[in-house]
Short mmCIF file of C-alpha atoms and ligand atoms in Angstrom, two decimals:
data_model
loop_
_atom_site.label_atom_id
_atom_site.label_comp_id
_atom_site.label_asym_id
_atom_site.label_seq_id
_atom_site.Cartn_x
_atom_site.Cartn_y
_atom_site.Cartn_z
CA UNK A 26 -21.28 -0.79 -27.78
CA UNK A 27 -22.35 -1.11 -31.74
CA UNK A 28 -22.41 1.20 -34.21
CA UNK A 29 -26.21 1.86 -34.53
CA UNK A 30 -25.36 3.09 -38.23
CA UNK A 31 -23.52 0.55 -39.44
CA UNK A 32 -25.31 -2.83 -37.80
CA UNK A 33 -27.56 -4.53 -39.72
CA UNK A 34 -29.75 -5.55 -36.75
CA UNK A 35 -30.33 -5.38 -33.31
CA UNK A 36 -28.09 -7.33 -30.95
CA UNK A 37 -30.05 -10.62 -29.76
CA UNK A 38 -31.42 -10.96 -26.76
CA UNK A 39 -31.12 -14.52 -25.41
CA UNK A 40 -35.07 -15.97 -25.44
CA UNK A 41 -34.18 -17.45 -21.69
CA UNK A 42 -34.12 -13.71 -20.89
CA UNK A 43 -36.67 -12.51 -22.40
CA UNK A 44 -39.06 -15.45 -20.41
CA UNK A 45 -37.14 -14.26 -16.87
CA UNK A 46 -38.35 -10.87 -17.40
CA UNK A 47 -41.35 -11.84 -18.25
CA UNK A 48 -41.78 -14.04 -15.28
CA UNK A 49 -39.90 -11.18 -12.94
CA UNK A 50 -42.68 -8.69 -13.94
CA UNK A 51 -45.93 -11.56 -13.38
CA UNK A 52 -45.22 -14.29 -11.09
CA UNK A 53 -43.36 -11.42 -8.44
CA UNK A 54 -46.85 -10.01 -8.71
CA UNK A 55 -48.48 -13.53 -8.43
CA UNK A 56 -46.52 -15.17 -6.44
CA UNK A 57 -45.11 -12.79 -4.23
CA UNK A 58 -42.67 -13.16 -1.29
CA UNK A 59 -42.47 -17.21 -2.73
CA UNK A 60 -41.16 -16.19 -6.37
CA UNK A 61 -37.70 -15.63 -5.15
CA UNK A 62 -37.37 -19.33 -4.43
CA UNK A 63 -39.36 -20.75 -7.06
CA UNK A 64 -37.29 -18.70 -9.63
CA UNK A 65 -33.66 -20.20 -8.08
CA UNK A 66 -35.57 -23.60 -8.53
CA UNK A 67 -36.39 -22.92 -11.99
CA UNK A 68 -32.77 -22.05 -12.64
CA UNK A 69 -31.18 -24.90 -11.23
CA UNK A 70 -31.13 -28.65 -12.27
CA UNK A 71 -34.61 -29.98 -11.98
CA UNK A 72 -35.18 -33.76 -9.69
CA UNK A 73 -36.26 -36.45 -11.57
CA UNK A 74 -38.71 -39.59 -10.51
CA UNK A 75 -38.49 -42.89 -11.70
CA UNK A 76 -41.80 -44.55 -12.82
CA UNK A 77 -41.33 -48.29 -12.55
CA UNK A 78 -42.50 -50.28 -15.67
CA UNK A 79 -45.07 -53.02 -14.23
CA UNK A 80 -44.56 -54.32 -17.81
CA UNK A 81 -40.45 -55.02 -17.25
CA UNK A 82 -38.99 -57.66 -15.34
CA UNK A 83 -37.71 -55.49 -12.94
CA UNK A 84 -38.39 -56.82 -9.46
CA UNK A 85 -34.67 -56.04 -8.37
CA UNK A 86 -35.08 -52.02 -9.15
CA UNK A 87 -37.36 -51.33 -5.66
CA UNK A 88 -34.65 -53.21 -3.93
CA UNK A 89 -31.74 -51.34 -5.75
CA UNK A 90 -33.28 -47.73 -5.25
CA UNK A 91 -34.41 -47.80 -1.46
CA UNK A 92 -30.44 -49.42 -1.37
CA UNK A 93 -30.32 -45.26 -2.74
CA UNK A 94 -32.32 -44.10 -0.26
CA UNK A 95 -35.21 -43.28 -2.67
CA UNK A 96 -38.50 -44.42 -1.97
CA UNK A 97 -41.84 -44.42 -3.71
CA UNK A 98 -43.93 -41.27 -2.73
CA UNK A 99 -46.84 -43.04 -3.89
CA UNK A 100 -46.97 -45.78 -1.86
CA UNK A 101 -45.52 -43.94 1.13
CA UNK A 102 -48.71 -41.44 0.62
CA UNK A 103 -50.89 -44.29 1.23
CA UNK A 104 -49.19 -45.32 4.04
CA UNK A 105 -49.79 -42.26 5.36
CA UNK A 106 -53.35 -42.18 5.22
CA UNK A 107 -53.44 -45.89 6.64
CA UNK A 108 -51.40 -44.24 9.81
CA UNK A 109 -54.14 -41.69 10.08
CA UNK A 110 -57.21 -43.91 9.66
CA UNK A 111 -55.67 -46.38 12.12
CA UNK A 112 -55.13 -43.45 14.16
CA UNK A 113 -58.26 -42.37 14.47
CA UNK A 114 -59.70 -45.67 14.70
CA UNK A 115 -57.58 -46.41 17.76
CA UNK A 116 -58.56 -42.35 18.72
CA UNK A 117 -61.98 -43.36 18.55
CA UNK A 118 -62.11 -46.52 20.29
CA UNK A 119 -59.89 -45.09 23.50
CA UNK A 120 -61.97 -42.02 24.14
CA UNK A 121 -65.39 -42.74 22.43
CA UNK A 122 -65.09 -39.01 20.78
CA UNK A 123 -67.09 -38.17 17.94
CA UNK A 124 -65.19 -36.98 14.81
CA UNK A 125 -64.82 -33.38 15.24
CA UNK A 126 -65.35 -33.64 18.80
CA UNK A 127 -61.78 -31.38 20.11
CA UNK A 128 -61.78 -33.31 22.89
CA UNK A 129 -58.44 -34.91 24.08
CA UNK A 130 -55.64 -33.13 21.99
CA UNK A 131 -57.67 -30.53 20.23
CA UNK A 132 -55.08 -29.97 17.39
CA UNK A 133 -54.17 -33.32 16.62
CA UNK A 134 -57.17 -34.99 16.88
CA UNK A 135 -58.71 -31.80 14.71
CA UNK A 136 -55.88 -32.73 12.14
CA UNK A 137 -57.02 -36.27 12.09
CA UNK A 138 -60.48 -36.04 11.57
CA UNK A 139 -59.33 -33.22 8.72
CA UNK A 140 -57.02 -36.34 6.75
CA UNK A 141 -59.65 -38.92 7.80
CA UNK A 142 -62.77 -37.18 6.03
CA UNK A 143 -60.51 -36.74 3.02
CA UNK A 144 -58.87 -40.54 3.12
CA UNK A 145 -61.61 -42.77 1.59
CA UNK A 146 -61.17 -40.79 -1.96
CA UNK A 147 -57.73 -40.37 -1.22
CA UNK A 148 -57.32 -44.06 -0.76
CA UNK A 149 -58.86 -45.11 -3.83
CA UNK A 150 -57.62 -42.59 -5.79
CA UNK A 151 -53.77 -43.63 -5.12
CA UNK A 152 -54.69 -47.35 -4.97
CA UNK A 153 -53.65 -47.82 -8.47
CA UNK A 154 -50.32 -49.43 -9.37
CA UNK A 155 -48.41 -46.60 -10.22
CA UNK A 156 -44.92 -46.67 -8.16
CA UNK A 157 -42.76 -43.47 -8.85
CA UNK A 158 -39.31 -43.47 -7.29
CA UNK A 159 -38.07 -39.89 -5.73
CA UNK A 160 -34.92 -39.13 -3.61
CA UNK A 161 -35.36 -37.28 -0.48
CA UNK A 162 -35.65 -33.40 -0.10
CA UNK A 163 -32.23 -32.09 -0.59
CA UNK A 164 -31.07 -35.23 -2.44
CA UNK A 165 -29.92 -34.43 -5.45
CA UNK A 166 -28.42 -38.02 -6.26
CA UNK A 167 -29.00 -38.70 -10.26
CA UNK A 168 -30.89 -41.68 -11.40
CA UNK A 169 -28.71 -43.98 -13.35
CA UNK A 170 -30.30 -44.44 -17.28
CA UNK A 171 -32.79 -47.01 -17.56
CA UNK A 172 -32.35 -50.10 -18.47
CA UNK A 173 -33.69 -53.25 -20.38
CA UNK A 174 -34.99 -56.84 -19.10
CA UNK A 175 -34.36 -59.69 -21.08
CA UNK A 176 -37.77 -58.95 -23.54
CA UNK A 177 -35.64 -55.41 -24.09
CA UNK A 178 -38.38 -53.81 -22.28
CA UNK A 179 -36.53 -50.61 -20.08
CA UNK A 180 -37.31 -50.83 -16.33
CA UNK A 181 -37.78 -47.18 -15.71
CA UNK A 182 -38.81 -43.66 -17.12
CA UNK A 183 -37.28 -40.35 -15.75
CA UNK A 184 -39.82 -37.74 -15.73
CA UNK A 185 -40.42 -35.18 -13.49
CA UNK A 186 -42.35 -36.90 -10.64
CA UNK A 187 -45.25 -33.97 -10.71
CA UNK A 188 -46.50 -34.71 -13.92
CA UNK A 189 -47.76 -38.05 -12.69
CA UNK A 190 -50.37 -35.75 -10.47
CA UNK A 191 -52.53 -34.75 -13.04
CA UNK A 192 -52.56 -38.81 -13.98
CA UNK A 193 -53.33 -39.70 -10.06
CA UNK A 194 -55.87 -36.86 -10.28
CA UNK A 195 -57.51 -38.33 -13.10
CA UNK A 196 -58.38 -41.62 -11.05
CA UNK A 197 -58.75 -43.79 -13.78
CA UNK A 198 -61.01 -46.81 -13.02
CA UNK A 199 -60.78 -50.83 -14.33
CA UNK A 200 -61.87 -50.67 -17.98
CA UNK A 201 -62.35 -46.78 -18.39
CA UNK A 202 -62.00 -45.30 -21.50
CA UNK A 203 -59.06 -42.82 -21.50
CA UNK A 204 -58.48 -40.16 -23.80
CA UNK A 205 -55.07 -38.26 -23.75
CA UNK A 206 -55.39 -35.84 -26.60
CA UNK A 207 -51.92 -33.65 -26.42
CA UNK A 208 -49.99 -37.26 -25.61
CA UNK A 209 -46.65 -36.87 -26.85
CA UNK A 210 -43.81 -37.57 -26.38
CA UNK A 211 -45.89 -40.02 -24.16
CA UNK A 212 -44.47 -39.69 -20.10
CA UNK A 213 -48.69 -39.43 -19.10
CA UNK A 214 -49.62 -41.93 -21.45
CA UNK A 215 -46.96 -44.49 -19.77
CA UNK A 216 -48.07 -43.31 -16.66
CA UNK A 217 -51.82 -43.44 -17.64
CA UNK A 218 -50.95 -47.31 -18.64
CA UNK A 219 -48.96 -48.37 -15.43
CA UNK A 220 -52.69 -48.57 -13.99
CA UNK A 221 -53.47 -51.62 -15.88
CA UNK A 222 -57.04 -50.07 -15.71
CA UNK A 223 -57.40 -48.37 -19.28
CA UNK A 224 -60.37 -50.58 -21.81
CA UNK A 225 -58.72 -48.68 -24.23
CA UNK A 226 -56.74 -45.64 -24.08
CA UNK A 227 -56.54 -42.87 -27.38
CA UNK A 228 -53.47 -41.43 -27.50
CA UNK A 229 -53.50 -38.06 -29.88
CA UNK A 230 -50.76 -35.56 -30.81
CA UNK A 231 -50.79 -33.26 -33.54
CA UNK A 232 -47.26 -33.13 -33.78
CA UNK A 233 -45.89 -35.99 -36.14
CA UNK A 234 -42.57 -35.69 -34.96
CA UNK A 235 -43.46 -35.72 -31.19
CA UNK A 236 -46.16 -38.69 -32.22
CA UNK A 237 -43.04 -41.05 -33.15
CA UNK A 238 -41.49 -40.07 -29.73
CA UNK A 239 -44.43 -41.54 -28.46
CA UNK A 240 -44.46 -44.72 -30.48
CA UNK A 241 -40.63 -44.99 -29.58
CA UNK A 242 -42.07 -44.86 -26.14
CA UNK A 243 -44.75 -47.35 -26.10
CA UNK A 244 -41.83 -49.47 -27.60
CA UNK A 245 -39.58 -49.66 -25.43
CA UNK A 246 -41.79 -49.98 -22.19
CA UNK A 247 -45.04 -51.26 -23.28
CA UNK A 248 -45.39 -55.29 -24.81
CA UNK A 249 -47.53 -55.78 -28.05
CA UNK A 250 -50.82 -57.10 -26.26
CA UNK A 251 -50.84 -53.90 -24.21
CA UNK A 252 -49.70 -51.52 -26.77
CA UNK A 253 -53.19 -53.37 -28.95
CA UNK A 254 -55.39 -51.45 -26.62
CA UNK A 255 -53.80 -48.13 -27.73
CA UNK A 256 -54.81 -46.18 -30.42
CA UNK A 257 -52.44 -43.24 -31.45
CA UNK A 258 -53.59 -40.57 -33.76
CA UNK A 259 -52.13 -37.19 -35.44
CA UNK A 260 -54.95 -35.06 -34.92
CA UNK A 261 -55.30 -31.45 -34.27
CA UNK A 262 -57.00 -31.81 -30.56
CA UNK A 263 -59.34 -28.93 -31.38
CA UNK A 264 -61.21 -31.04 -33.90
CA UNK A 265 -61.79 -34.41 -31.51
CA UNK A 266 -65.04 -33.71 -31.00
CA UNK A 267 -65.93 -34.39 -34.57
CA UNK A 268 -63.99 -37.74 -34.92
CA UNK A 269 -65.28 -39.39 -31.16
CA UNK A 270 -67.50 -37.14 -29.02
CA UNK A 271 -69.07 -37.93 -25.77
CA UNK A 272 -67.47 -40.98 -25.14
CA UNK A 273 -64.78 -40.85 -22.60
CA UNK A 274 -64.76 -42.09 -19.07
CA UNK A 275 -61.60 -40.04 -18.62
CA UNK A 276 -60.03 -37.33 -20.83
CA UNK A 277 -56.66 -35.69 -20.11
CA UNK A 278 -55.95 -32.28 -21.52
CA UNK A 279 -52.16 -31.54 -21.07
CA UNK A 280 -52.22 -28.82 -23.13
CA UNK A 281 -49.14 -26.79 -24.58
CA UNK A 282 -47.92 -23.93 -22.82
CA UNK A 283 -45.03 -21.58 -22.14
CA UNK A 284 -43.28 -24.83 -20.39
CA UNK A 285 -41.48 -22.22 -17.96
CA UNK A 286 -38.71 -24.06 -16.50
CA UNK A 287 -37.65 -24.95 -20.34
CA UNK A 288 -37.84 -21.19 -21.28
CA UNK A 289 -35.89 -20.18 -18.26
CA UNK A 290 -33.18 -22.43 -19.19
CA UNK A 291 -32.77 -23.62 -22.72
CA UNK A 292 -32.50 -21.12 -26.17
CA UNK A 293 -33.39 -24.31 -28.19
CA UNK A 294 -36.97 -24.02 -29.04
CA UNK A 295 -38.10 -21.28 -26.77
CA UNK A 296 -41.40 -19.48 -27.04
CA UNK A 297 -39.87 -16.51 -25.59
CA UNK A 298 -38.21 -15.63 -29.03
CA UNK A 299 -39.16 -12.84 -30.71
CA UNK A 300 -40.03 -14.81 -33.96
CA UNK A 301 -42.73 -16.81 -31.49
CA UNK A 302 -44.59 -13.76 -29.77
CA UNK A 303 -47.61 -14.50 -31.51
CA UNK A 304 -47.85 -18.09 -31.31
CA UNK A 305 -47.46 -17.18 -27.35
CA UNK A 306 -49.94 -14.62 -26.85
CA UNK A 307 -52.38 -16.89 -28.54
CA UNK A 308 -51.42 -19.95 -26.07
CA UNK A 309 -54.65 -18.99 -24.07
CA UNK A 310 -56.93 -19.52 -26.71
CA UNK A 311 -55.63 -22.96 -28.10
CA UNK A 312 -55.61 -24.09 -24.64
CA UNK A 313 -59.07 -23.24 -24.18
CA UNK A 314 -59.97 -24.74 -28.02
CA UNK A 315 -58.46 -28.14 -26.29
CA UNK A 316 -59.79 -27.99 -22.78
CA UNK A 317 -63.55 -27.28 -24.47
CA UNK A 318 -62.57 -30.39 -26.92
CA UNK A 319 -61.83 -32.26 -24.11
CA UNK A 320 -64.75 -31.36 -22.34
CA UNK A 321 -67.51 -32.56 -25.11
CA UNK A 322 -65.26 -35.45 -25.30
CA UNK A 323 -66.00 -36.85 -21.82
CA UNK A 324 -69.23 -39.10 -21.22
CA UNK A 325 -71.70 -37.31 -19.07
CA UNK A 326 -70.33 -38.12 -15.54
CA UNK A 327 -67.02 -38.39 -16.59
CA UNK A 328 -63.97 -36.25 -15.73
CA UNK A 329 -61.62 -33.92 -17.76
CA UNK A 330 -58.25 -33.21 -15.97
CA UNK A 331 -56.30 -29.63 -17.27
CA UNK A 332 -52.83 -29.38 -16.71
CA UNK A 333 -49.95 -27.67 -17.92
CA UNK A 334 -46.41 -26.93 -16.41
CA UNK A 335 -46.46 -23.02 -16.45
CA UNK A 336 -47.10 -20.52 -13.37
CA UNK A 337 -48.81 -18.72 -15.17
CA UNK A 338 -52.82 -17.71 -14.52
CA UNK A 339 -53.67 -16.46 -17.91
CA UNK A 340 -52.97 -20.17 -18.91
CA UNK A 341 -54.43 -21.67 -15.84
CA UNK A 342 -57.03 -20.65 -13.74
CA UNK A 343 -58.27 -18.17 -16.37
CA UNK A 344 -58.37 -20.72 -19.02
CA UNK A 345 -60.79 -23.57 -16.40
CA UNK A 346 -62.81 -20.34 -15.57
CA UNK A 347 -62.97 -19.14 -19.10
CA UNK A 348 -63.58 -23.00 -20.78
CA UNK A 349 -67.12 -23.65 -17.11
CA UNK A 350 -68.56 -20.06 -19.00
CA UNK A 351 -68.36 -21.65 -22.79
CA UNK A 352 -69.65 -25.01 -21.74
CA UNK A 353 -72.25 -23.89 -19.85
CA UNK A 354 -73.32 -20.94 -22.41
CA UNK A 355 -72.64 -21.93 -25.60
CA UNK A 356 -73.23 -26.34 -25.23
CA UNK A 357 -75.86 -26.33 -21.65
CA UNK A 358 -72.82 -28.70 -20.19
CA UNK A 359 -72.34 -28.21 -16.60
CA UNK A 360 -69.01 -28.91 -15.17
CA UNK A 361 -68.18 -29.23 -11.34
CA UNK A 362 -64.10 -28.45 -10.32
CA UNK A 363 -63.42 -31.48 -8.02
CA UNK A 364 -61.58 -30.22 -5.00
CA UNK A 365 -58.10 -31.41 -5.12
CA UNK A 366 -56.82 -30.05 -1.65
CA UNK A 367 -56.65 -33.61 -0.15
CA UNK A 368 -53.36 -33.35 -2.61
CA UNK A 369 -51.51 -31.33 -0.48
CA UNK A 370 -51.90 -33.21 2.50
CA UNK A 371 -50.92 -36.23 0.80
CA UNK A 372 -47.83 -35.29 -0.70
CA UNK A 373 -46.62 -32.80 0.82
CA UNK A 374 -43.61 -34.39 2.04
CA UNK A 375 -42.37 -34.38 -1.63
CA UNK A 376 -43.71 -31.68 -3.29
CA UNK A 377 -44.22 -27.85 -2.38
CA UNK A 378 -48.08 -28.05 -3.70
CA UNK A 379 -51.05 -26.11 -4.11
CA UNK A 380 -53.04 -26.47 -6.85
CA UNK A 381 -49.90 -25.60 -8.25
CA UNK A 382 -46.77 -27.79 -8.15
CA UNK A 383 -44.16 -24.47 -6.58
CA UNK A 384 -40.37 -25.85 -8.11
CA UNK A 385 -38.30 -25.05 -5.32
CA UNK A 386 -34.15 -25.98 -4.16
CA UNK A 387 -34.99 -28.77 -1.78
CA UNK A 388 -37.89 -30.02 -4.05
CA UNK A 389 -37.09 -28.97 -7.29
CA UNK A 390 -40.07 -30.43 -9.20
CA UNK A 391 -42.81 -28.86 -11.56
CA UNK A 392 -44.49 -25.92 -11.99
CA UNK A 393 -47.28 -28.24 -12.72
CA UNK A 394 -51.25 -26.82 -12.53
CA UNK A 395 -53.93 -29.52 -12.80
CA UNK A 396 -57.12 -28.61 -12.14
CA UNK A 397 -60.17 -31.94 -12.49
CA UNK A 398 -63.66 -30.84 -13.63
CA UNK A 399 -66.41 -33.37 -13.62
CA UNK A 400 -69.04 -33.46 -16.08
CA UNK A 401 -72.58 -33.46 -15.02
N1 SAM B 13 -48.66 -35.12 -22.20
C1 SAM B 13 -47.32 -35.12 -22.73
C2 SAM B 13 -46.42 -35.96 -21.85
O1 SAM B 13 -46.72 -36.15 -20.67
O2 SAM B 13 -45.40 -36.43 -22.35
C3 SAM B 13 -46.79 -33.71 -22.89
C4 SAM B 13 -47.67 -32.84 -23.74
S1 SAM B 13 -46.96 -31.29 -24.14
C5 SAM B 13 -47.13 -30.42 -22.68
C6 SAM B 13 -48.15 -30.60 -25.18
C7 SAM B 13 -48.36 -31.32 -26.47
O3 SAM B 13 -49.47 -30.73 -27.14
C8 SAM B 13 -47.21 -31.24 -27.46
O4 SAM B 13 -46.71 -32.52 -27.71
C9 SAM B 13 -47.83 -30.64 -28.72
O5 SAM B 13 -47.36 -31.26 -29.91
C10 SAM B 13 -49.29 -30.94 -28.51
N2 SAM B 13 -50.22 -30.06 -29.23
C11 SAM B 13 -50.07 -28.75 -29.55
N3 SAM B 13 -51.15 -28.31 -30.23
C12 SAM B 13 -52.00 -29.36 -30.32
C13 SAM B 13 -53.27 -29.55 -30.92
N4 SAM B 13 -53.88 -28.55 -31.55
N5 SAM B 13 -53.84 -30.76 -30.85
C14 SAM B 13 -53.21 -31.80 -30.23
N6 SAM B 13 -52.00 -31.68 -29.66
C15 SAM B 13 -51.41 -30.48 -29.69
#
């Protein structure tokens, strides 16, 4: 026990828990009988996926990670979808039942005409090259470090494999104009590129530090003619809409935020210290500032994913709900949330989903939230 008299301050409490009382006291309340799991997940080592570089001469690494017993969860989604379409084709055909019908095995065939109705956007929404490498539930094999081909481009990046949903959300389209305005240290922008769809991509960060990252990035994976169609810029986010407004096809908006599985875990630059209580409580409002900027930056018909890797409402939900009222009020934009659900059914074999990405022992990626709004 110290001497209250004599010490000259308060003993320290560690930031990590400070942000597990926090959670304790919201997500038990928001999550309820799921937050004991998530919070073991949050406190244990988190998976990795390994997004293949189409840019490396790497056409050994497939063969060397299913050797692992990893697979692509991309790619095995679609196959998925193909088994259900041919499925009810072949459905179809044998009994001459309607879609919908219940007729024959009522559950099944119910469940089939559910995936089928959601598989043409589905299809072309996963269609793009994007291969990400995950080891099976309960694996918790590592991923060796990347390495380079003989141009010194590296052959994979380890991220967490549910970042690349808001990316896969986004659907980006052959020649779209992509803006990424919180980019760095650059895992989405990679992930945005692996498409080979972006005209031209804008990659912002008002971090200068966490901007190099990025370069460093773009470096190492990316070759010169590719990393030409980039542009990378310093800018405060908030402000976009006076350099380029209106002009997106696609704009992601993967906004700061109390990056929960990093404050459970690490004392190194944690917003739970005291010193940063402000600069947290006012995490709602900056990520509305960037979702609106992102909003006026999209085209008319184009689409704004949101996404951040807390739990938390106040910085999710709250902030879509809060950023449809200001468009709509304040700039007469209408915005329409795109339903996401055909998500789950997709990959659910890898991820414990919603429209939040639940970290959990067997699965232990995310949180992630992404939420897609279309502008009218
Ligand atoms: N999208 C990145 C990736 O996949 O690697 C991660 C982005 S991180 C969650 C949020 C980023 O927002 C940080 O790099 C931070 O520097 C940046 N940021 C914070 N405030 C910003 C602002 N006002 N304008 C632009 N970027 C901002």
């Amino acid at each position: 026990r110290h001497k209250e008299k004599w010490a000259a301050t308060a003993p320290r409490i560690p930031s990590t828990r400070l942000a597990l009382h926090h959670f304790d006291t919201s997500y038990s309340l928001h999550l309820g009988a799921l937050w004991p799991s998530v919070r073991a997940g949050l406190l244990c080592e988190q998976k990795y996926g390994a997004l293949l570089n189409n840019f490396a001469a790497a056409d050994h690494v497939p063969e060397e990670l299913e050797l692992l017993n990893a697979t692509d969860f991309i790619s095995e989604a679609l196959q998925k979808v193909q088994q259900w379409q041919r499925g009810t084709a072949v459905g179809d055909a044998a009994t001459g039942c309607q879609e919908g019908s219940g007729e024959g095995r009522p559950g099944v065939q119910a469940e089939m005409v559910a995936q089928a109705e959601m598989s043409p956007p589905l299809c072309t929404s996963i269609s793009s090259k994007i291969k990400c490498y995950t080891f099976p539930r309960g694996d918790i094999t590592r991923f060796r470090p990347a390495r380079p081909d003989g141009l010194g481009l590296l052959d994979y990046y380890l991220m967490d494999a549910a970042s690349l949903l808001p990316v896969l959300a986004l659907h980006v389209q052959p020649d779209d104009f992509v803006l990424d305005l919180c980019a760095a240290p650059g895992g989405k922008t990679l992930a945005l590129l692996q498409t080979g769809f972006c005209g031209h991509l804008a990659a912002n960060d008002v971090s200068i530090s966490r901007t190099k990252r990025l370069h460093q990035i773009l470096h190492s994976y990316v070759p010169r003619e590719v990393r030409d169609t980039v542009s990378v810029t310093s800018y405060d986010g908030r402000d976009w809409d006076q350099v380029k407004g209106g002009t997106f096809h696609k704009v992601l908006v993967d906004v700061p935020c109390t990056t929960d599985r990093h404050s459970a875990m690490e004392e190194d630059n944690n917003i739970f210290h005291r010193r940063r209580t402000k600069e947290r409580q006012m995490l709602p409002m900056l990520q509305l500032q960037l979702l609106m900027a992102g909003i006026l930056a999209a085209r008319p018909g184009g689409a704004v994913v949101y996404s951040t890797c807390s739990l938390s409402p106040l910085q999710n939900e709250c902030v879509v709900e809060r950023a449809l009222d200001v468009a709509r009020a304040q700039f007469n934009i209408t915005l329409h949330p795109e339903d996401l659900s055909h998500f789950r059914t997709l990959f659910q074999d890898t991820f414990r989903l919603g429209e939040l990405v639940l970290p959990h022992l067997t699965a232990n990626f995310g949180p992630m939230y992404f939420c897609k709004l279309r502008r009218v």
